[in-house]
mmCIF file of C-alpha atoms and ligand atoms in Angstrom:
data_model
loop_
_atom_site.group_PDB
_atom_site.id
_atom_site.type_symbol
_atom_site.label_atom_id
_atom_site.label_comp_id
_atom_site.label_asym_id
_atom_site.label_seq_id
_atom_site.Cartn_x
_atom_site.Cartn_y
_atom_site.Cartn_z
ATOM 1 C CA MET A 773 32.585 4.036 -6.088
ATOM 2 C CA GLU A 774 35.070 6.522 -4.867
ATOM 3 C CA THR A 775 33.391 9.466 -3.263
ATOM 4 C CA ARG A 776 34.584 12.830 -4.392
ATOM 5 C CA GLU A 777 34.532 14.399 -0.980
ATOM 6 C CA ALA A 778 34.377 18.153 -1.182
ATOM 7 C CA THR A 779 37.720 19.397 0.068
ATOM 8 C CA SER A 780 37.523 23.164 -0.113
ATOM 9 C CA PRO A 781 34.469 24.098 1.853
ATOM 10 C CA ASP A 782 35.277 27.754 2.101
ATOM 11 C CA THR A 783 35.724 28.606 -1.538
ATOM 12 C CA ARG A 784 32.100 29.621 -1.877
ATOM 13 C CA ALA A 785 31.405 30.333 1.777
ATOM 14 C CA GLY A 786 29.838 33.807 1.807
ATOM 15 C CA ALA A 787 26.257 34.522 2.728
ATOM 16 C CA ALA A 788 25.051 31.040 3.638
ATOM 17 C CA GLY A 789 27.990 30.282 5.920
ATOM 18 C CA ALA A 790 27.662 33.552 7.805
ATOM 19 C CA LEU A 791 23.917 33.237 8.103
ATOM 20 C CA LEU A 792 24.161 29.730 9.486
ATOM 21 C CA ALA A 793 26.905 30.547 11.945
ATOM 22 C CA ASP A 794 24.849 33.433 13.316
ATOM 23 C CA ALA A 795 21.617 31.547 13.346
ATOM 24 C CA ARG A 796 22.722 28.250 14.885
ATOM 25 C CA PRO A 797 22.410 29.165 18.551
ATOM 26 C CA GLN A 798 18.813 30.244 18.021
ATOM 27 C CA GLY A 799 17.947 26.749 16.869
ATOM 28 C CA ARG A 800 16.074 25.700 13.796
ATOM 29 C CA PRO A 801 16.870 28.580 11.451
ATOM 30 C CA ALA A 802 15.535 28.389 7.926
ATOM 31 C CA SER A 803 18.662 27.404 6.026
ATOM 32 C CA ARG A 804 19.400 29.032 2.738
ATOM 33 C CA ASP A 805 22.098 28.056 0.323
ATOM 34 C CA ASP A 806 24.372 30.453 -1.534
ATOM 35 C CA PHE A 807 21.713 31.044 -4.163
ATOM 36 C CA GLY A 808 18.979 32.016 -1.728
ATOM 37 C CA ARG A 809 17.101 28.722 -1.901
ATOM 38 C CA THR A 810 15.457 27.502 1.282
ATOM 39 C CA ILE A 811 16.551 23.955 2.034
ATOM 40 C CA ASP A 812 13.984 22.224 4.209
ATOM 41 C CA TYR A 813 13.702 18.760 2.664
ATOM 42 C CA LEU A 814 15.943 15.734 3.250
ATOM 43 C CA ARG A 815 15.687 12.502 1.281
ATOM 44 C CA ILE A 816 17.256 9.563 3.051
ATOM 45 C CA ALA A 817 18.198 6.340 1.278
ATOM 46 C CA ILE A 818 17.904 3.925 4.180
ATOM 47 C CA THR A 819 19.297 0.999 2.190
ATOM 48 C CA ASP A 820 20.978 0.371 -1.148
ATOM 49 C CA ARG A 821 19.364 -3.068 -1.366
ATOM 50 C CA CYS A 822 16.264 -3.858 -3.355
ATOM 51 C CA ASN A 823 14.020 -6.787 -4.207
ATOM 52 C CA TYR A 824 13.763 -5.497 -7.811
ATOM 53 C CA ARG A 825 16.405 -4.781 -10.441
ATOM 54 C CA CYS A 826 14.678 -2.160 -12.611
ATOM 55 C CA VAL A 827 16.452 -1.753 -15.932
ATOM 56 C CA TYR A 828 16.750 2.042 -15.654
ATOM 57 C CA CYS A 829 18.002 1.910 -12.088
ATOM 58 C CA MET A 830 20.580 -0.839 -11.686
ATOM 59 C CA PRO A 831 22.335 -3.615 -13.614
ATOM 60 C CA ALA A 832 20.861 -7.127 -13.841
ATOM 61 C CA THR A 833 23.546 -8.422 -11.537
ATOM 62 C CA GLY A 834 22.519 -5.817 -8.963
ATOM 63 C CA VAL A 835 24.842 -3.164 -7.692
ATOM 64 C CA ALA A 836 27.715 -4.294 -5.495
ATOM 65 C CA PHE A 837 25.945 -3.619 -2.224
ATOM 66 C CA LYS A 838 27.822 -1.704 0.415
ATOM 67 C CA PRO A 839 28.916 -3.873 3.335
ATOM 68 C CA HIS A 840 26.483 -3.777 6.259
ATOM 69 C CA GLU A 841 28.904 -1.900 8.474
ATOM 70 C CA SER A 842 29.049 0.989 6.030
ATOM 71 C CA ILE A 843 25.266 1.433 6.002
ATOM 72 C CA MET A 844 23.909 4.018 8.422
ATOM 73 C CA THR A 845 22.248 2.503 11.453
ATOM 74 C CA TYR A 846 18.818 3.787 12.424
ATOM 75 C CA GLU A 847 20.331 5.448 15.482
ATOM 76 C CA GLU A 848 22.769 7.308 13.216
ATOM 77 C CA ILE A 849 20.014 8.342 10.835
ATOM 78 C CA GLU A 850 17.872 9.657 13.690
ATOM 79 C CA ARG A 851 20.793 11.515 15.153
ATOM 80 C CA PHE A 852 21.493 13.087 11.787
ATOM 81 C CA VAL A 853 17.869 14.131 11.339
ATOM 82 C CA ARG A 854 17.913 15.720 14.777
ATOM 83 C CA ILE A 855 20.885 17.843 13.722
ATOM 84 C CA ALA A 856 19.396 18.558 10.281
ATOM 85 C CA ALA A 857 16.239 19.782 12.023
ATOM 86 C CA GLU A 858 18.344 22.422 13.782
ATOM 87 C CA TYR A 859 19.000 23.795 10.304
ATOM 88 C CA GLY A 860 15.361 23.967 9.368
ATOM 89 C CA ILE A 861 14.909 20.560 7.722
ATOM 90 C CA LYS A 862 11.195 19.841 8.158
ATOM 91 C CA HIS A 863 10.311 17.250 5.557
ATOM 92 C CA ILE A 864 11.819 13.775 5.403
ATOM 93 C CA ARG A 865 11.444 11.187 2.650
ATOM 94 C CA LEU A 866 12.559 7.607 3.237
ATOM 95 C CA THR A 867 13.752 5.907 0.080
ATOM 96 C CA GLY A 868 16.394 3.466 -1.133
ATOM 97 C CA GLY A 869 16.970 0.937 -2.692
ATOM 98 C CA GLU A 870 13.681 -0.414 -1.505
ATOM 99 C CA PRO A 871 13.073 1.051 1.958
ATOM 100 C CA LEU A 872 10.563 -1.626 2.902
ATOM 101 C CA VAL A 873 13.122 -4.431 2.592
ATOM 102 C CA ARG A 874 15.020 -3.013 5.554
ATOM 103 C CA LYS A 875 13.704 -4.372 8.844
ATOM 104 C CA GLY A 876 12.343 -1.908 11.337
ATOM 105 C CA VAL A 877 11.516 0.894 8.898
ATOM 106 C CA CYS A 878 8.346 1.720 10.856
ATOM 107 C CA ASP A 879 10.374 2.075 14.061
ATOM 108 C CA LEU A 880 12.667 4.469 12.243
ATOM 109 C CA ALA A 881 9.696 6.492 10.993
ATOM 110 C CA ARG A 882 8.260 6.637 14.502
ATOM 111 C CA GLY A 883 11.585 7.827 15.890
ATOM 112 C CA ILE A 884 11.929 10.536 13.246
ATOM 113 C CA SER A 885 8.341 11.683 13.746
ATOM 114 C CA GLU A 886 9.188 12.505 17.364
ATOM 115 C CA ILE A 887 12.081 14.799 16.464
ATOM 116 C CA PRO A 888 11.167 18.433 17.135
ATOM 117 C CA GLY A 889 10.898 20.427 13.929
ATOM 118 C CA ILE A 890 10.060 17.495 11.661
ATOM 119 C CA GLU A 891 6.663 18.210 10.151
ATOM 120 C CA ASP A 892 6.141 15.298 7.848
ATOM 121 C CA ILE A 893 7.570 11.981 6.713
ATOM 122 C CA SER A 894 6.959 10.370 3.357
ATOM 123 C CA ILE A 895 8.229 7.237 1.669
ATOM 124 C CA THR A 896 9.031 6.153 -1.890
ATOM 125 C CA THR A 897 8.565 2.449 -2.555
ATOM 126 C CA ASN A 898 8.047 -0.023 -5.363
ATOM 127 C CA GLY A 899 4.880 -1.011 -3.504
ATOM 128 C CA SER A 900 5.589 -4.736 -3.436
ATOM 129 C CA LEU A 901 5.521 -4.912 0.366
ATOM 130 C CA LEU A 902 2.842 -2.332 1.067
ATOM 131 C CA THR A 903 0.127 -4.870 1.757
ATOM 132 C CA ARG A 904 2.230 -5.844 4.750
ATOM 133 C CA TYR A 905 3.367 -2.397 5.908
ATOM 134 C CA ALA A 906 0.901 0.304 4.770
ATOM 135 C CA ASP A 907 -1.174 0.404 7.975
ATOM 136 C CA GLU A 908 1.821 0.357 10.263
ATOM 137 C CA LEU A 909 3.557 3.073 8.249
ATOM 138 C CA VAL A 910 0.553 5.344 8.701
ATOM 139 C CA ARG A 911 0.447 4.556 12.421
ATOM 140 C CA SER A 912 4.162 5.366 12.603
ATOM 141 C CA GLY A 913 3.684 8.865 11.249
ATOM 142 C CA VAL A 914 4.329 8.429 7.520
ATOM 143 C CA SER A 915 1.773 10.665 5.870
ATOM 144 C CA ARG A 916 2.479 10.341 2.163
ATOM 145 C CA VAL A 917 3.582 7.533 -0.109
ATOM 146 C CA ASN A 918 4.963 7.454 -3.652
ATOM 147 C CA ILE A 919 4.652 4.121 -5.423
ATOM 148 C CA SER A 920 6.632 3.351 -8.561
ATOM 149 C CA LEU A 921 4.666 1.836 -11.424
ATOM 150 C CA ASP A 922 5.846 1.976 -15.019
ATOM 151 C CA THR A 923 3.330 -0.172 -16.862
ATOM 152 C CA LEU A 924 0.023 -1.975 -16.497
ATOM 153 C CA ASP A 925 1.185 -4.861 -18.657
ATOM 154 C CA PRO A 926 2.239 -7.838 -16.469
ATOM 155 C CA ALA A 927 4.893 -9.119 -18.906
ATOM 156 C CA VAL A 928 6.475 -5.711 -19.361
ATOM 157 C CA PHE A 929 6.321 -5.121 -15.600
ATOM 158 C CA HIS A 930 8.233 -8.309 -15.003
ATOM 159 C CA ALA A 931 10.784 -7.499 -17.687
ATOM 160 C CA VAL A 932 11.351 -3.925 -16.467
ATOM 161 C CA SER A 933 11.692 -4.858 -12.801
ATOM 162 C CA ARG A 934 13.431 -8.094 -13.825
ATOM 163 C CA VAL A 935 11.942 -9.882 -10.802
ATOM 164 C CA GLY A 936 8.773 -8.145 -9.695
ATOM 165 C CA ASN A 937 5.162 -8.747 -10.585
ATOM 166 C CA LEU A 938 2.396 -6.309 -11.392
ATOM 167 C CA GLU A 939 -0.151 -7.872 -9.055
ATOM 168 C CA ASP A 940 1.964 -7.035 -6.000
ATOM 169 C CA ALA A 941 2.341 -3.416 -7.085
ATOM 170 C CA LEU A 942 -1.391 -3.008 -7.734
ATOM 171 C CA ALA A 943 -2.227 -4.636 -4.413
ATOM 172 C CA GLY A 944 0.237 -2.230 -2.798
ATOM 173 C CA ILE A 945 -1.598 0.739 -4.316
ATOM 174 C CA ASP A 946 -4.928 -0.576 -3.003
ATOM 175 C CA ALA A 947 -3.400 -1.078 0.428
ATOM 176 C CA ALA A 948 -1.986 2.447 0.431
ATOM 177 C CA LEU A 949 -5.366 3.961 -0.437
ATOM 178 C CA ALA A 950 -7.088 1.889 2.223
ATOM 179 C CA ALA A 951 -4.508 2.717 4.899
ATOM 180 C CA GLY A 952 -5.345 6.422 4.822
ATOM 181 C CA PHE A 953 -2.129 8.133 3.714
ATOM 182 C CA LYS A 954 -2.770 11.832 3.070
ATOM 183 C CA THR A 955 -1.542 11.450 -0.495
ATOM 184 C CA VAL A 956 -0.766 8.472 -2.684
ATOM 185 C CA LYS A 957 1.317 9.256 -5.741
ATOM 186 C CA ILE A 958 2.370 6.985 -8.567
ATOM 187 C CA ASN A 959 5.839 7.481 -10.088
ATOM 188 C CA THR A 960 6.230 6.401 -13.701
ATOM 189 C CA VAL A 961 9.587 6.716 -15.437
ATOM 190 C CA ALA A 962 8.715 7.470 -19.062
ATOM 191 C CA VAL A 963 11.061 5.627 -21.394
ATOM 192 C CA ARG A 964 10.471 5.824 -25.130
ATOM 193 C CA SER A 965 11.528 2.312 -26.045
ATOM 194 C CA LEU A 966 9.340 0.739 -23.356
ATOM 195 C CA ASN A 967 6.141 1.487 -25.242
ATOM 196 C CA GLN A 968 4.213 2.263 -22.060
ATOM 197 C CA ASP A 969 0.474 2.788 -22.068
ATOM 198 C CA PHE A 970 0.671 6.357 -20.830
ATOM 199 C CA LEU A 971 -3.037 7.038 -21.043
ATOM 200 C CA GLY A 972 -3.808 3.828 -19.115
ATOM 201 C CA LEU A 973 -1.495 4.996 -16.333
ATOM 202 C CA ALA A 974 -2.831 8.576 -16.358
ATOM 203 C CA ARG A 975 -6.380 7.224 -16.287
ATOM 204 C CA MET A 976 -5.678 5.746 -12.846
ATOM 205 C CA SER A 977 -6.095 9.300 -11.535
ATOM 206 C CA VAL A 978 -9.719 9.537 -12.649
ATOM 207 C CA ASP A 979 -11.712 7.322 -10.291
ATOM 208 C CA ARG A 980 -9.393 7.258 -7.317
ATOM 209 C CA PRO A 981 -7.423 9.997 -5.548
ATOM 210 C CA LEU A 982 -4.154 8.955 -7.151
ATOM 211 C CA HIS A 983 -1.582 11.435 -8.391
ATOM 212 C CA VAL A 984 0.191 9.863 -11.338
ATOM 213 C CA ARG A 985 3.504 11.543 -12.102
ATOM 214 C CA PHE A 986 5.601 10.969 -15.198
ATOM 215 C CA ILE A 987 9.325 11.358 -14.641
ATOM 216 C CA GLU A 988 11.753 12.049 -17.465
ATOM 217 C CA TYR A 989 14.240 9.218 -17.728
ATOM 218 C CA MET A 990 17.550 10.445 -16.297
ATOM 219 C CA PRO A 991 21.155 9.417 -16.951
ATOM 220 C CA ILE A 992 22.000 8.281 -13.441
ATOM 221 C CA GLY A 993 24.477 5.462 -12.888
ATOM 222 C CA ASP A 994 26.777 3.429 -15.055
ATOM 223 C CA ASP A 995 25.667 3.775 -18.640
ATOM 224 C CA ASP A 996 27.167 0.446 -19.555
ATOM 225 C CA ILE A 997 24.308 -1.673 -18.267
ATOM 226 C CA GLU A 998 23.585 -4.963 -19.959
ATOM 227 C CA LEU A 999 20.379 -6.929 -19.810
ATOM 228 C CA GLU A 1000 20.677 -10.655 -20.237
ATOM 229 C CA GLY A 1001 17.659 -12.746 -21.039
ATOM 230 C CA ASP A 1002 15.670 -14.437 -23.725
ATOM 231 C CA ASP A 1003 15.600 -13.385 -27.370
ATOM 232 C CA SER A 1004 11.932 -12.451 -27.607
ATOM 233 C CA ALA A 1005 11.168 -9.147 -29.313
ATOM 234 C CA ASP A 1006 9.589 -7.678 -26.158
ATOM 235 C CA TYR A 1007 12.491 -8.600 -24.006
ATOM 236 C CA GLN A 1008 15.016 -7.271 -26.472
ATOM 237 C CA SER A 1009 13.223 -3.957 -26.835
ATOM 238 C CA ILE A 1010 13.414 -3.617 -23.071
ATOM 239 C CA ALA A 1011 17.054 -4.697 -23.206
ATOM 240 C CA GLY A 1012 17.630 -1.666 -25.401
ATOM 241 C CA VAL A 1013 16.509 0.519 -22.498
ATOM 242 C CA ALA A 1014 19.161 -0.704 -20.124
ATOM 243 C CA GLY A 1015 21.682 2.093 -20.271
ATOM 244 C CA TRP A 1016 20.377 5.616 -20.699
ATOM 245 C CA SER A 1017 20.375 7.279 -24.070
ATOM 246 C CA GLN A 1018 19.030 10.699 -24.972
ATOM 247 C CA LYS A 1019 16.437 9.329 -27.375
ATOM 248 C CA ASP A 1020 14.800 7.373 -24.540
ATOM 249 C CA THR A 1021 13.979 10.484 -22.529
ATOM 250 C CA ILE A 1022 10.539 11.754 -23.532
ATOM 251 C CA PRO A 1023 10.373 15.506 -22.955
ATOM 252 C CA THR A 1024 7.465 16.492 -20.724
ATOM 253 C CA GLU A 1025 5.865 18.770 -23.327
ATOM 254 C CA GLU A 1026 5.662 15.899 -25.784
ATOM 255 C CA LEU A 1027 4.288 13.465 -23.234
ATOM 256 C CA ARG A 1028 1.705 15.870 -21.840
ATOM 257 C CA ALA A 1029 0.437 16.631 -25.355
ATOM 258 C CA LEU A 1030 0.233 12.900 -26.096
ATOM 259 C CA ILE A 1031 -1.698 12.043 -22.926
ATOM 260 C CA SER A 1032 -3.965 15.028 -23.406
ATOM 261 C CA SER A 1033 -4.881 14.144 -26.999
ATOM 262 C CA ARG A 1034 -5.343 10.465 -26.184
ATOM 263 C CA GLY A 1035 -7.511 11.535 -23.251
ATOM 264 C CA GLU A 1036 -9.690 13.545 -25.620
ATOM 265 C CA GLU A 1037 -9.988 10.598 -28.007
ATOM 266 C CA ALA A 1038 -11.000 8.380 -25.076
ATOM 267 C CA GLY A 1039 -13.666 10.860 -23.906
ATOM 268 C CA LEU A 1040 -11.801 11.948 -20.761
ATOM 269 C CA GLY A 1041 -11.213 15.401 -22.156
ATOM 270 C CA PRO A 1042 -7.854 17.179 -22.439
ATOM 271 C CA LEU A 1043 -5.554 17.641 -19.480
ATOM 272 C CA VAL A 1044 -6.133 20.974 -17.804
ATOM 273 C CA SER A 1045 -3.833 22.710 -15.376
ATOM 274 C CA ALA A 1046 -4.501 21.571 -11.819
ATOM 275 C CA ARG A 1047 -3.730 24.859 -10.103
ATOM 276 C CA GLY A 1048 -5.691 24.755 -6.888
ATOM 277 C CA HIS A 1049 -5.862 20.946 -6.948
ATOM 278 C CA ARG A 1050 -2.183 20.282 -6.343
ATOM 279 C CA PRO A 1051 -1.578 17.358 -4.008
ATOM 280 C CA ASP A 1052 0.487 17.892 -0.857
ATOM 281 C CA GLY A 1053 4.183 17.575 -1.286
ATOM 282 C CA HIS A 1054 7.475 19.330 -1.682
ATOM 283 C CA GLY A 1055 8.574 18.199 -5.105
ATOM 284 C CA PRO A 1056 8.976 19.827 -8.478
ATOM 285 C CA ALA A 1057 6.099 18.214 -10.390
ATOM 286 C CA ASP A 1058 3.838 20.314 -12.592
ATOM 287 C CA TYR A 1059 0.254 19.088 -12.042
ATOM 288 C CA TRP A 1060 -2.609 18.692 -14.522
ATOM 289 C CA HIS A 1061 -5.852 16.768 -14.384
ATOM 290 C CA PHE A 1062 -8.767 15.457 -16.362
ATOM 291 C CA GLU A 1063 -11.855 17.526 -15.521
ATOM 292 C CA GLY A 1064 -13.755 15.891 -12.657
ATOM 293 C CA ALA A 1065 -10.968 13.425 -11.823
ATOM 294 C CA LEU A 1066 -10.286 12.604 -8.181
ATOM 295 C CA GLY A 1067 -6.544 12.720 -8.701
ATOM 296 C CA THR A 1068 -4.033 14.507 -10.899
ATOM 297 C CA VAL A 1069 -1.432 13.855 -13.563
ATOM 298 C CA GLY A 1070 1.995 15.346 -12.841
ATOM 299 C CA PHE A 1071 5.179 15.788 -14.818
ATOM 300 C CA ILE A 1072 8.722 15.935 -13.464
ATOM 301 C CA SER A 1073 11.017 17.468 -16.070
ATOM 302 C CA ALA A 1074 14.473 17.040 -14.623
ATOM 303 C CA MET A 1075 15.940 16.880 -18.120
ATOM 304 C CA SER A 1076 13.952 19.246 -20.320
ATOM 305 C CA ASN A 1077 13.180 21.968 -17.828
ATOM 306 C CA HIS A 1078 15.570 22.137 -14.913
ATOM 307 C CA PHE A 1079 13.880 23.159 -11.702
ATOM 308 C CA CYS A 1080 17.167 23.883 -9.960
ATOM 309 C CA ALA A 1081 16.080 27.427 -9.042
ATOM 310 C CA SER A 1082 13.470 26.019 -6.673
ATOM 311 C CA CYS A 1083 15.478 23.019 -5.431
ATOM 312 C CA ASN A 1084 14.786 22.628 -1.719
ATOM 313 C CA ARG A 1085 16.573 19.395 -0.878
ATOM 314 C CA LEU A 1086 19.607 17.500 0.273
ATOM 315 C CA ARG A 1087 20.069 13.748 -0.010
ATOM 316 C CA LEU A 1088 21.652 11.343 2.438
ATOM 317 C CA THR A 1089 23.004 8.164 0.854
ATOM 318 C CA ALA A 1090 22.635 4.798 2.542
ATOM 319 C CA ASP A 1091 26.337 4.802 3.366
ATOM 320 C CA GLY A 1092 26.127 8.180 5.019
ATOM 321 C CA ASN A 1093 27.179 10.839 2.526
ATOM 322 C CA LEU A 1094 25.316 14.068 2.018
ATOM 323 C CA ARG A 1095 24.705 14.679 -1.652
ATOM 324 C CA PRO A 1096 23.937 18.281 -2.543
ATOM 325 C CA CYS A 1097 22.725 17.530 -6.093
ATOM 326 C CA LEU A 1098 21.232 14.360 -7.586
ATOM 327 C CA PHE A 1099 23.224 14.861 -10.777
ATOM 328 C CA SER A 1100 26.634 15.453 -9.212
ATOM 329 C CA ASP A 1101 28.891 12.931 -7.497
ATOM 330 C CA VAL A 1102 30.207 15.597 -5.133
ATOM 331 C CA GLU A 1103 29.332 14.326 -1.660
ATOM 332 C CA VAL A 1104 30.171 15.226 1.918
ATOM 333 C CA LYS A 1105 30.822 12.439 4.424
ATOM 334 C CA VAL A 1106 28.891 12.424 7.680
ATOM 335 C CA ARG A 1107 28.741 8.803 8.835
ATOM 336 C CA GLU A 1108 32.183 8.765 10.443
ATOM 337 C CA TYR A 1109 31.413 11.901 12.428
ATOM 338 C CA LEU A 1110 28.145 10.402 13.627
ATOM 339 C CA ARG A 1111 29.965 7.220 14.612
ATOM 340 C CA ALA A 1112 32.561 9.231 16.489
ATOM 341 C CA GLY A 1113 29.784 11.114 18.302
ATOM 342 C CA ASP A 1114 31.168 14.390 16.937
ATOM 343 C CA ASP A 1115 27.977 16.415 16.424
ATOM 344 C CA ASP A 1116 29.873 19.610 15.653
ATOM 345 C CA ALA A 1117 31.643 17.882 12.773
ATOM 346 C CA VAL A 1118 28.234 16.697 11.550
ATOM 347 C CA ARG A 1119 27.000 20.288 11.669
ATOM 348 C CA ASP A 1120 30.049 21.431 9.718
ATOM 349 C CA ALA A 1121 29.369 18.716 7.135
ATOM 350 C CA PHE A 1122 25.750 19.828 6.834
ATOM 351 C CA GLU A 1123 26.815 23.441 6.285
ATOM 352 C CA ARG A 1124 29.425 22.366 3.742
ATOM 353 C CA ALA A 1125 26.835 20.375 1.802
ATOM 354 C CA LEU A 1126 24.549 23.412 1.761
ATOM 355 C CA ARG A 1127 27.314 25.575 0.374
ATOM 356 C CA LEU A 1128 28.133 22.992 -2.254
ATOM 357 C CA LYS A 1129 24.693 22.947 -3.803
ATOM 358 C CA PRO A 1130 25.316 24.034 -7.381
ATOM 359 C CA GLU A 1131 23.197 26.764 -8.909
ATOM 360 C CA ALA A 1132 22.117 24.383 -11.671
ATOM 361 C CA HIS A 1133 22.849 20.808 -12.611
ATOM 362 C CA VAL A 1134 24.487 19.226 -15.614
ATOM 363 C CA THR A 1135 22.977 15.985 -16.859
ATOM 364 C CA GLU A 1136 26.035 14.018 -17.819
ATOM 365 C CA GLY A 1137 25.517 10.850 -15.839
ATOM 366 C CA THR A 1138 26.865 9.836 -12.451
ATOM 367 C CA GLU A 1139 28.925 7.105 -10.906
ATOM 368 C CA ARG A 1140 26.314 6.152 -8.377
ATOM 369 C CA TYR A 1141 23.215 4.237 -9.392
ATOM 370 C CA MET A 1142 19.794 5.661 -8.584
ATOM 371 C CA SER A 1143 19.209 2.829 -6.091
ATOM 372 C CA GLN A 1144 22.183 4.114 -4.080
ATOM 373 C CA ILE A 1145 21.001 7.714 -4.091
ATOM 374 C CA GLY A 1146 17.291 7.218 -3.618
ATOM 375 C CA GLY A 1147 15.925 9.141 -6.598
HETATM 376 N N1 SAM B 2513 12.617 1.412 -4.641
HETATM 377 C C1 SAM B 2513 11.814 2.552 -4.515
HETATM 378 C C2 SAM B 2513 11.035 2.814 -5.782
HETATM 379 O O1 SAM B 2513 11.323 2.210 -6.797
HETATM 380 O O2 SAM B 2513 10.123 3.634 -5.721
HETATM 381 C C3 SAM B 2513 12.576 3.811 -4.094
HETATM 382 C C4 SAM B 2513 13.914 4.058 -4.722
HETATM 383 S S1 SAM B 2513 13.860 4.468 -6.454
HETATM 384 C C5 SAM B 2513 15.586 4.706 -6.783
HETATM 385 C C6 SAM B 2513 13.207 6.107 -6.421
HETATM 386 C C7 SAM B 2513 12.619 6.599 -7.722
HETATM 387 O O3 SAM B 2513 13.651 6.757 -8.685
HETATM 388 C C8 SAM B 2513 11.606 5.652 -8.340
HETATM 389 O O4 SAM B 2513 10.393 6.343 -8.581
HETATM 390 C C9 SAM B 2513 12.237 5.246 -9.644
HETATM 391 O O5 SAM B 2513 11.290 5.000 -10.636
HETATM 392 C C10 SAM B 2513 13.111 6.452 -9.953
HETATM 393 N N2 SAM B 2513 14.200 6.188 -10.887
HETATM 394 C C11 SAM B 2513 15.110 5.196 -10.832
HETATM 395 N N3 SAM B 2513 15.980 5.280 -11.864
HETATM 396 C C12 SAM B 2513 15.602 6.363 -12.606
HETATM 397 C C13 SAM B 2513 16.099 6.992 -13.791
HETATM 398 N N4 SAM B 2513 17.175 6.528 -14.430
HETATM 399 N N5 SAM B 2513 15.461 8.096 -14.248
HETATM 400 C C14 SAM B 2513 14.383 8.592 -13.598
HETATM 401 N N6 SAM B 2513 13.873 8.062 -12.467
HETATM 402 C C15 SAM B 2513 14.469 6.950 -11.978
HETATM 403 FE FE1 SF4 B 2514 14.647 -1.047 -6.797
HETATM 404 FE FE2 SF4 B 2514 13.307 1.229 -6.924
HETATM 405 FE FE3 SF4 B 2514 15.572 0.941 -8.304
HETATM 406 FE FE4 SF4 B 2514 13.446 -0.425 -9.065
HETATM 407 S S1 SF4 B 2514 13.655 1.815 -9.047
HETATM 408 S S2 SF4 B 2514 15.521 -1.254 -8.810
HETATM 409 S S3 SF4 B 2514 12.455 -0.840 -7.159
HETATM 410 S S4 SF4 B 2514 15.397 0.951 -6.115
#
């Protein structure tokens, strides 16, 4: 993919630029963008590689992985976080690709946890390797984990992930709960043609402190994805999912009403707003719960109800570009400056990315796949 590097950093300079320039010497100012939003959260894709090939995330053939030399080293990532912390970044999420397939992820977490100003580290994973890493992640300072799980049906799980198996994901969830993360959240991408058992997934929040969040299916990546495979009806209905289409996004309102009414039918009661029971975190989910449940049910409405006004984040791609908005391919390069040891150029890049955050996003699709951005 060709990066559309932002070339005219000063066109929207104004308040944010001046504020940052004044504040920098004092160290760790709270950064605001041009629209007054506080930006204190950085999501880092530490790899573009993955042991799964989820149909909504990447093509069956996988994405053409970036060559190793273009992937940020851990030293470069840590150095970047140190500089980002000067600008008030406090919360770090490690993602990918699958972050746990990259060796040494716990060492990276430990390194980041020692950077002054960083208050918490979280990770987003498909869960398949958590039985191996959950304890060490906690010991390394990772306090919260999000685990992706789209179905409780083993055949559908295998077809959606193309290579994964449900047992590993469920064992990963058990391991995460046992390891003592502060919060364990489940991420479910809701896709109409997948026929997911939404109540079954939401019900996971009842007996255990799990926060199950339903994410509207987003048009990220090449929309020309093809799924090869057998001709069975199940497989072909999943094949229809590969490649986003509007009809496959289930608006949050519709899904919440569905889960709530099915919950009532099943004797769990309707979903009620979970104000006061919100789990820790820095994301845009709207939380609900079944009365008496240990966990919550959240909804992330990136498509039907933009939460751009409260967006608090920047993203760093695995190949070292800062991405101001998930839905826009405008990116600012930082890797070369880190490699050249030019910290001032890295600071300039950070400030430019801040100024390039759009007021609101358009949902037209992107060149990059989700696995390259990190979600
Ligand atoms: N491999 C890890 C995982 O699956 O959790 C981390 C990376 S993954 C790209 C991050 C999140 O993005 C996952 O929760 C995944 O379900 C979500 N995601 C991927 N493609 C998506 C899409 N088209 N729409 C909405 N969410 C998507
Ligand atoms: Fe891999 Fe996560 Fe994308 Fe699935 S959603 S292919 S697990 S990066």
